Short mmCIF file of C-alpha atoms in Angstrom, two decimals:
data_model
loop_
_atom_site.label_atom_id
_atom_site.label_comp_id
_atom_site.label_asym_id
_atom_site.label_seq_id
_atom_site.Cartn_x
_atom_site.Cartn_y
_atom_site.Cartn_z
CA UNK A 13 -237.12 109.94 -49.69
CA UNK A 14 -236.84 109.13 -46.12
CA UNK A 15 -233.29 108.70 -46.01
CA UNK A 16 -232.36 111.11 -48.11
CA UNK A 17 -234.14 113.62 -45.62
CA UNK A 18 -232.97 111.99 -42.58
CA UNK A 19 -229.34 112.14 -43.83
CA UNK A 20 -229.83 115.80 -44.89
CA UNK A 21 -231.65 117.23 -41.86
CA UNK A 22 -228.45 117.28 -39.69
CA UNK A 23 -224.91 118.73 -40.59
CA UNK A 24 -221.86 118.71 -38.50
CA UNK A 25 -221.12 122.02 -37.30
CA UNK A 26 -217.48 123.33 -37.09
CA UNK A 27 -218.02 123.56 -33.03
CA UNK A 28 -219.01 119.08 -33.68
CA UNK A 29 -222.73 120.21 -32.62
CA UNK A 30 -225.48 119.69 -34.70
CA UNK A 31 -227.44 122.45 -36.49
CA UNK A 32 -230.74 122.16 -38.45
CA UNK A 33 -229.81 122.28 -42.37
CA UNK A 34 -233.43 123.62 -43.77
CA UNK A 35 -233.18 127.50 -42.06
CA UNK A 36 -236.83 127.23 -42.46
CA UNK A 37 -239.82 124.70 -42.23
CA UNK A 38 -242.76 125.36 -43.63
CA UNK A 39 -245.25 122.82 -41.48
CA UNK A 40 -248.04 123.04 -43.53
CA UNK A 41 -249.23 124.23 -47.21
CA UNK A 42 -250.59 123.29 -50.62
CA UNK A 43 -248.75 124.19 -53.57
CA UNK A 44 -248.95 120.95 -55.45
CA UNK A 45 -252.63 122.54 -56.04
CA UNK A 46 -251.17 125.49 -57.86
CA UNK A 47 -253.68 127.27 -56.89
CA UNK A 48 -253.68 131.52 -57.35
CA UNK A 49 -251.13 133.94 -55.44
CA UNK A 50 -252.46 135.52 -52.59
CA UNK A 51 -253.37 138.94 -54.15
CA UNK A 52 -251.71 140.54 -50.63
CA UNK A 53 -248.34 138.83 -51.00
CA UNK A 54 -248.02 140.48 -54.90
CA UNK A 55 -245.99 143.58 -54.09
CA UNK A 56 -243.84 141.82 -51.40
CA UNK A 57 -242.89 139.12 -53.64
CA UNK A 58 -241.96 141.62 -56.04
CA UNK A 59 -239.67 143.01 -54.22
CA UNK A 60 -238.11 140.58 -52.36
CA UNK A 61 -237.24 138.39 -54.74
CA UNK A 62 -233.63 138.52 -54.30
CA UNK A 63 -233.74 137.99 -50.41
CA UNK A 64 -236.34 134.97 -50.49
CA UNK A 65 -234.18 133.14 -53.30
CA UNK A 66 -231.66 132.87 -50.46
CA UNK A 67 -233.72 130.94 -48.09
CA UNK A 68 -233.37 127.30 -47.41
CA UNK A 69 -236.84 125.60 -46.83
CA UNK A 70 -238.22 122.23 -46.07
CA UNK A 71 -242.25 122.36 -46.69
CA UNK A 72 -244.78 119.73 -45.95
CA UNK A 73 -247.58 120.18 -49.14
CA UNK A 74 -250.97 118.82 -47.80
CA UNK A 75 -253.74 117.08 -50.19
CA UNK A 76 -256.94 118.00 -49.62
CA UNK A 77 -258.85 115.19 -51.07
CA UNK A 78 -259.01 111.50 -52.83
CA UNK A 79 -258.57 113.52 -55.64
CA UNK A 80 -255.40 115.30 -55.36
CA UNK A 81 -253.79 112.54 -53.43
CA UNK A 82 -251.10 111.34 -56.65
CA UNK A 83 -250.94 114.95 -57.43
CA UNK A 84 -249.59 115.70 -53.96
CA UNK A 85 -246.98 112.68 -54.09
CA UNK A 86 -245.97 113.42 -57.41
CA UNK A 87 -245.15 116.64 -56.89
CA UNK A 88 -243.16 116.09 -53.45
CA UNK A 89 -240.71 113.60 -55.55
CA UNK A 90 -240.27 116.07 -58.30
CA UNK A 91 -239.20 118.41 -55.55
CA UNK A 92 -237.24 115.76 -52.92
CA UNK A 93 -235.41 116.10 -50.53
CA UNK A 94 -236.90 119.57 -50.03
CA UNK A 95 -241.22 118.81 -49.83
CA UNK A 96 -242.64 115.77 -47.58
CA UNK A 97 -245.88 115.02 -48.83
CA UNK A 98 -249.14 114.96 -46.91
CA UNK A 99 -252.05 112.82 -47.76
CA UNK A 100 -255.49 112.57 -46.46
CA UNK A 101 -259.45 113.93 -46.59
CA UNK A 102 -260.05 117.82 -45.57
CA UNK A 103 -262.90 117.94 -43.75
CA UNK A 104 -264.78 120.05 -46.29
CA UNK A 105 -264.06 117.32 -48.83
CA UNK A 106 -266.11 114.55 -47.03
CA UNK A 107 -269.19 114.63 -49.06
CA UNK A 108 -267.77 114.05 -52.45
CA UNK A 109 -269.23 111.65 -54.37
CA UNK A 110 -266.52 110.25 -56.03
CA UNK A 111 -264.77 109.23 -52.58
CA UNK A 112 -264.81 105.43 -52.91
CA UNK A 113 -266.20 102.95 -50.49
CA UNK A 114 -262.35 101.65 -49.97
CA UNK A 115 -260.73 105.13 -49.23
CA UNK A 116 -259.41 104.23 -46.23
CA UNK A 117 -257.47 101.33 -47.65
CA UNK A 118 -256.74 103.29 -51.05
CA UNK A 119 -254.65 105.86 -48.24
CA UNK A 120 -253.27 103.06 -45.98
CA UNK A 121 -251.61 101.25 -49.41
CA UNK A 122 -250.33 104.85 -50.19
CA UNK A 123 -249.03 105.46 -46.89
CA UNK A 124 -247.53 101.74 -47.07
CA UNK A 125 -245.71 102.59 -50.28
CA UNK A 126 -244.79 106.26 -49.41
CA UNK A 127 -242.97 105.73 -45.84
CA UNK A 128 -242.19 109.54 -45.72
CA UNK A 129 -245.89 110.54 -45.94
CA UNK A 130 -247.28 112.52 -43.41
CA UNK A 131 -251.57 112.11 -42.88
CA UNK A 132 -253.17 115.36 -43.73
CA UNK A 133 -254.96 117.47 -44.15
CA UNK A 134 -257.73 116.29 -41.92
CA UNK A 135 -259.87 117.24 -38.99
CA UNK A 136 -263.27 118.72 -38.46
CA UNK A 137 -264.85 122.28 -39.55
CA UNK A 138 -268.33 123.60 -38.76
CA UNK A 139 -267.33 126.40 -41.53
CA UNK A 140 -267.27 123.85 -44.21
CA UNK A 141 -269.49 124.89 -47.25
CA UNK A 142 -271.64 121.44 -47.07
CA UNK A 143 -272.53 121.92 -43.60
CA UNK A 144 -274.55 124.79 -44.77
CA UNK A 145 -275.89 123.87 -47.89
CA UNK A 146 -275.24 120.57 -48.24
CA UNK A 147 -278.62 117.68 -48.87
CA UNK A 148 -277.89 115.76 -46.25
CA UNK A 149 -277.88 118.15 -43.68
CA UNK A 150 -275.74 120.09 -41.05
CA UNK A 151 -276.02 117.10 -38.97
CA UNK A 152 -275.04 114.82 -41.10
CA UNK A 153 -272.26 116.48 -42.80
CA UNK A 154 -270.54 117.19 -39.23
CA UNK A 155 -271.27 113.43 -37.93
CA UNK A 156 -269.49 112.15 -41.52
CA UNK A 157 -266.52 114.54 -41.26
CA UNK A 158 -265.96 112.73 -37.20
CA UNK A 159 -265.75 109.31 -38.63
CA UNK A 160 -263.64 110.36 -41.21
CA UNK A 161 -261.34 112.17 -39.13
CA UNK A 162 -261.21 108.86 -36.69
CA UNK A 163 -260.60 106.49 -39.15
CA UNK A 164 -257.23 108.51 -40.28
CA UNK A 165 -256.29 109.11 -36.84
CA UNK A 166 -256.35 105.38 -36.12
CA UNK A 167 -254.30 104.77 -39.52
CA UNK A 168 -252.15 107.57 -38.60
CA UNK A 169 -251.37 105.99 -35.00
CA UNK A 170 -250.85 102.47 -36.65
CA UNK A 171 -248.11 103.38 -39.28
CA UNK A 172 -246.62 105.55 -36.80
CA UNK A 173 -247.48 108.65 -38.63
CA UNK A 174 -247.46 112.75 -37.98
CA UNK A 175 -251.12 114.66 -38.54
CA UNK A 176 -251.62 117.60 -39.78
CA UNK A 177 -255.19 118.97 -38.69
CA UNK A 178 -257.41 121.42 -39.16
CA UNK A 179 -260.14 122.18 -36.72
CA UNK A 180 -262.52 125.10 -36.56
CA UNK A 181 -265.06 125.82 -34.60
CA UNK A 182 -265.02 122.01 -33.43
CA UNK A 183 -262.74 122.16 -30.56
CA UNK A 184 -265.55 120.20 -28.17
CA UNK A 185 -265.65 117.46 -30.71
CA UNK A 186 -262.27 117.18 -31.27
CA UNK A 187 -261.02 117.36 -27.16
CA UNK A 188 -264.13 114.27 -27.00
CA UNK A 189 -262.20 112.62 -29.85
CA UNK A 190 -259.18 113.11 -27.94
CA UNK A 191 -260.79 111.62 -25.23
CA UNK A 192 -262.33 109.21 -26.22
CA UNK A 193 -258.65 107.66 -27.58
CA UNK A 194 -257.05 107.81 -24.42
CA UNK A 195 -259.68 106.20 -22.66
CA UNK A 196 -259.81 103.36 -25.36
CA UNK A 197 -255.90 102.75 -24.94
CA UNK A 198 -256.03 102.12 -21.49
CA UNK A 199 -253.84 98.84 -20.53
CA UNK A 200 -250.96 99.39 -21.68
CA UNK A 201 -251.37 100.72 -25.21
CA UNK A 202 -251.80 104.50 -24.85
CA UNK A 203 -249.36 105.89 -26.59
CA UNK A 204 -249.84 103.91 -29.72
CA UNK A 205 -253.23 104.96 -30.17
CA UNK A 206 -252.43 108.08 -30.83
CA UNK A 207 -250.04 109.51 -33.95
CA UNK A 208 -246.80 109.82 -32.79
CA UNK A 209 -246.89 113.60 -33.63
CA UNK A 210 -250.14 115.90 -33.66
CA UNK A 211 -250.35 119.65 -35.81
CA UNK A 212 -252.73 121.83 -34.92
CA UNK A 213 -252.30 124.00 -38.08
CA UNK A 214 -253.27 127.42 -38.40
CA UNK A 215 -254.58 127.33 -35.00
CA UNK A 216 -257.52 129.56 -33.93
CA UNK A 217 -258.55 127.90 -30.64
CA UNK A 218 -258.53 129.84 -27.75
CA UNK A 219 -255.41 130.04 -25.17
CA UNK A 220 -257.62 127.83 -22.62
CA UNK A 221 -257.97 125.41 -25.29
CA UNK A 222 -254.62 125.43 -25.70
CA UNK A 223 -254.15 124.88 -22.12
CA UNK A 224 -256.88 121.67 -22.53
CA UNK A 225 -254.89 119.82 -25.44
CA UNK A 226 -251.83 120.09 -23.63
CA UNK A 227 -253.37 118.30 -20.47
CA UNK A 228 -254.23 115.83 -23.23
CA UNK A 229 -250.58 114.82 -23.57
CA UNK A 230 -249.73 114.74 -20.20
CA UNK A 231 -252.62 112.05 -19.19
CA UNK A 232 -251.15 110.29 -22.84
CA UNK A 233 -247.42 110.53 -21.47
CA UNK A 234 -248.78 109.16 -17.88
CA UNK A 235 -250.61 106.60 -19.39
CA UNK A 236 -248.32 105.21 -21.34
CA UNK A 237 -246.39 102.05 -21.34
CA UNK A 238 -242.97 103.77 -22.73
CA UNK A 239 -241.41 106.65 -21.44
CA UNK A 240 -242.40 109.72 -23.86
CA UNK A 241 -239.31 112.88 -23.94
CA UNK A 242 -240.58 114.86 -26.98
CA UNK A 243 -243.54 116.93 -27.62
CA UNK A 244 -246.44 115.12 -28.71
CA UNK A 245 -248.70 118.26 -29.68
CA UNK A 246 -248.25 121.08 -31.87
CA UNK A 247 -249.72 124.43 -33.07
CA UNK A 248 -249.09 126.08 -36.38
CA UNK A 249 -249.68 129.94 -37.13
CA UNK A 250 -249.89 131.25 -40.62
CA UNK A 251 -249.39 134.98 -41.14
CA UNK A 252 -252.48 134.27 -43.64
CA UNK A 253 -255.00 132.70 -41.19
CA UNK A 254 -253.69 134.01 -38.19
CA UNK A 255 -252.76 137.51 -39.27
CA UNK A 256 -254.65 138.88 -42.49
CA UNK A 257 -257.78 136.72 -42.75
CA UNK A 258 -258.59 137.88 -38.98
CA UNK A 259 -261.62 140.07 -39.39
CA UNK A 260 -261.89 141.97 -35.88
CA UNK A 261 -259.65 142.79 -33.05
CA UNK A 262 -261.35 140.58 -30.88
CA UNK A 263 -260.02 137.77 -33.22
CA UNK A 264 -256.56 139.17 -33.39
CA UNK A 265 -256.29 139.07 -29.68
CA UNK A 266 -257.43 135.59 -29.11
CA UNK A 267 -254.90 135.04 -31.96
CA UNK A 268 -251.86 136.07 -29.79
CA UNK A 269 -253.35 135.01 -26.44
CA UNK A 270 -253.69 131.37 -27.98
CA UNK A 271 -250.03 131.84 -29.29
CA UNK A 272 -248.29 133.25 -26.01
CA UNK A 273 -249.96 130.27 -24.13
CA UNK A 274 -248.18 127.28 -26.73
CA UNK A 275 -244.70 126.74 -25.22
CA UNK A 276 -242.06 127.92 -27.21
CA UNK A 277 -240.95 123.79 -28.31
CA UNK A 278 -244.46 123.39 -30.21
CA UNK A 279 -244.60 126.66 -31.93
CA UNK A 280 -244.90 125.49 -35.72
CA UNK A 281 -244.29 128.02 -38.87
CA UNK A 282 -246.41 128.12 -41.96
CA UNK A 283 -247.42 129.47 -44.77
CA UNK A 284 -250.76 127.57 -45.64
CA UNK A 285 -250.82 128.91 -49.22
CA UNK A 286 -251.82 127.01 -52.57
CA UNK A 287 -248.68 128.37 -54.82
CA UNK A 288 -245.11 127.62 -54.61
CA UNK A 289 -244.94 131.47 -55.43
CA UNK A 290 -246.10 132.54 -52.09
CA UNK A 291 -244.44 129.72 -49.81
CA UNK A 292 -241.38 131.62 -49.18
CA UNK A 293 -243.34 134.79 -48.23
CA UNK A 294 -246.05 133.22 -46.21
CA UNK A 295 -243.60 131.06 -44.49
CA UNK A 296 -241.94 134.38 -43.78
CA UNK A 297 -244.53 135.76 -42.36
CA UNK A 298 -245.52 133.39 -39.98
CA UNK A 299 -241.75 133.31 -38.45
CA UNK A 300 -241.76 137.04 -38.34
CA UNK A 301 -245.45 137.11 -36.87
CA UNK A 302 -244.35 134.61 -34.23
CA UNK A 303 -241.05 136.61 -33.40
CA UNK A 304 -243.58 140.03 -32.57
CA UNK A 305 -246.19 137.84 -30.16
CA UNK A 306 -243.31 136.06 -28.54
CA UNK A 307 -241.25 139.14 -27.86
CA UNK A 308 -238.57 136.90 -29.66
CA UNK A 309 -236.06 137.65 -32.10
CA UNK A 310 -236.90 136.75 -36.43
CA UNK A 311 -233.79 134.67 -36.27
CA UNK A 312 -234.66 132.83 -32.98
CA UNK A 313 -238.13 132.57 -34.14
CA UNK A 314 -236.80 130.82 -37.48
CA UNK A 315 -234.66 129.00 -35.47
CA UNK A 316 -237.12 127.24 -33.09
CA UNK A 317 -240.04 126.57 -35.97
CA UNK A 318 -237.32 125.06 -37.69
CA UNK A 319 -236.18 123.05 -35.02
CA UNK A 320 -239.45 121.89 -33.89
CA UNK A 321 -240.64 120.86 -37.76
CA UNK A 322 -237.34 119.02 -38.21
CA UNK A 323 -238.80 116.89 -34.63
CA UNK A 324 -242.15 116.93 -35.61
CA UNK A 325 -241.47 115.00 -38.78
CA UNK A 326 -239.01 112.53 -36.83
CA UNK A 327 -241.15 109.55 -37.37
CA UNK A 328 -240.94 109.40 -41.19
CA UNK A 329 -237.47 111.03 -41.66
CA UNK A 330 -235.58 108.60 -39.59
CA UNK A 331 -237.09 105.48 -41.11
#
């Protein structure tokens, strides 16, 4: 899959510059879980049918856990060169008790044998269900879902793979995390402790935060022993989290605050739904969502998500 991606990805103009094939990229969803349509999206599907049929997408479909790992890979090569597949543990998945000792390896042999695998979904959640209610305890649950998301991270930066992540309400953690890594690579090794490309998907951090995981990457690109160009960090908005699921108008403003303060070259689209039926739509949404916070055009919007999920996925499309 790699190289039929990478070969695909760029076209030669008639001008002899390079435009972006895929008009869209959906950076992150889940519709190898076939899960139900998103009862809002009904009428508009309806009645766009026509005008979403003509869209050209690339989509990265995310596993969630051990247990939909195959699933996820399966159905990415029943749908190449148009769906990378990510694989990794959610962090509302990291109780289960059929997540074997040798996980870790179990996704490192995948990753091995899949070289245009991105790691995801992963991260850390304080609104998971089993920090509630789970036995072990809040405590527990939270401290399990850190080593977890560690351990991929470290895979991730050894096979030179993208992340997809999903963090809520755990933005102290996760800057620590952050941290922590670039502290640890000091001497000459900063840059490969880190994944080569980070998502921040469906992003509902603040605009400070922002602001914070940006200075992140800078002390990563001083650090480091190679000269980094490109965007290390990125933030996804779905028109589902990010627009619909937002429950006050406090939470819609920090929603575009957080959004005008991500520069316009880490801006991610997606559609974060769990059926193919929706993708289009969602995706859709989140470009034309974008386009009204930015002050920016649908098309340029489009243009730029596109553009910066094409770079974002660099490291397993060019392989």
């Amino acid at each position: 899959m790699p190289s039929e991606i990478s070969n695909n990805i760029k076209v030669e103009a008639e001008d002899g510059k390079n435009v972006a094939l895929y008009k869209v990229v959906d950076s992150h969803c889940h519709p190898h879980l076939e899960g139900e349509e998103i009862e809002d999206y009904a009428e508009f599907n309806q009645a766009l049918t026509n005008k979403l049929e003509d869209i050209s997408l690339l989509q990265i479909t995310c596993a969630t856990s051990y247990e939909n790992w195959e699933t996820c890979l399966e159905y990415a090569s029943k749908n190449e060169p148009f769906t990378i597949p990510a694989i990794g543990i959610h962090p509302w998945y990291v109780m289960e008790e059929n997540l074997p000792e040798d996980w870790l390896d179990q996704l490192g042999t995948l990753l091995l044998k899949h070289p245009g695998a991105v790691v995801g979904e992963i991260g850390l959640c304080k609104c998971a269900r089993e920090v509630r209610y789970h036995p072990a305890g809040k405590v527990a649950v939270l401290s399990r879902q850190r080593e977890i998301f560690e351990a991929q991270m470290k895979l991730a930066a050894k096979l030179r793979r993208p992340v997809s992540v999903h963090c809520v309400q755990q933005m102290g953690p996760m800057m620590t995390i952050l941290k922590s890594t670039l502290e640890k690579g000091e001497g000459g090794a900063v840059a490969a402790s880190f994944p080569p490309a980070i998502a921040f998907h469906s992003f509902t951090g603040t605009s400070e935060q922002v602001k914070r995981i940006l200075e992140i990457e800078e002390e990563i690109k001083r650090r480091s022993e190679v000269d980094i160009q490109e965007p290390i960090m990125y933030f996804g908005f779905s028109h589902l989290v990010n627009y619909i699921m937002c429950s006050s108008e406090k939470s819609v403003r920090k929603g575009r605050d957080a959004l005008r303060a991500v520069p316009l070259d880490r801006i991610l689209s997606e559609s974060d739904v769990p059926s193919q039926n929706d993708v289009k739509l969602g995706v859709t949404g989140s470009i034309a969502y974008i386009a009204a916070v930015r002050n920016i055009s649908v098309h340029n919007a489009a243009r730029i998500t596109a553009e910066n999920g094409l770079r974002l996925l660099k490291a397993v499309t060019t392989k």
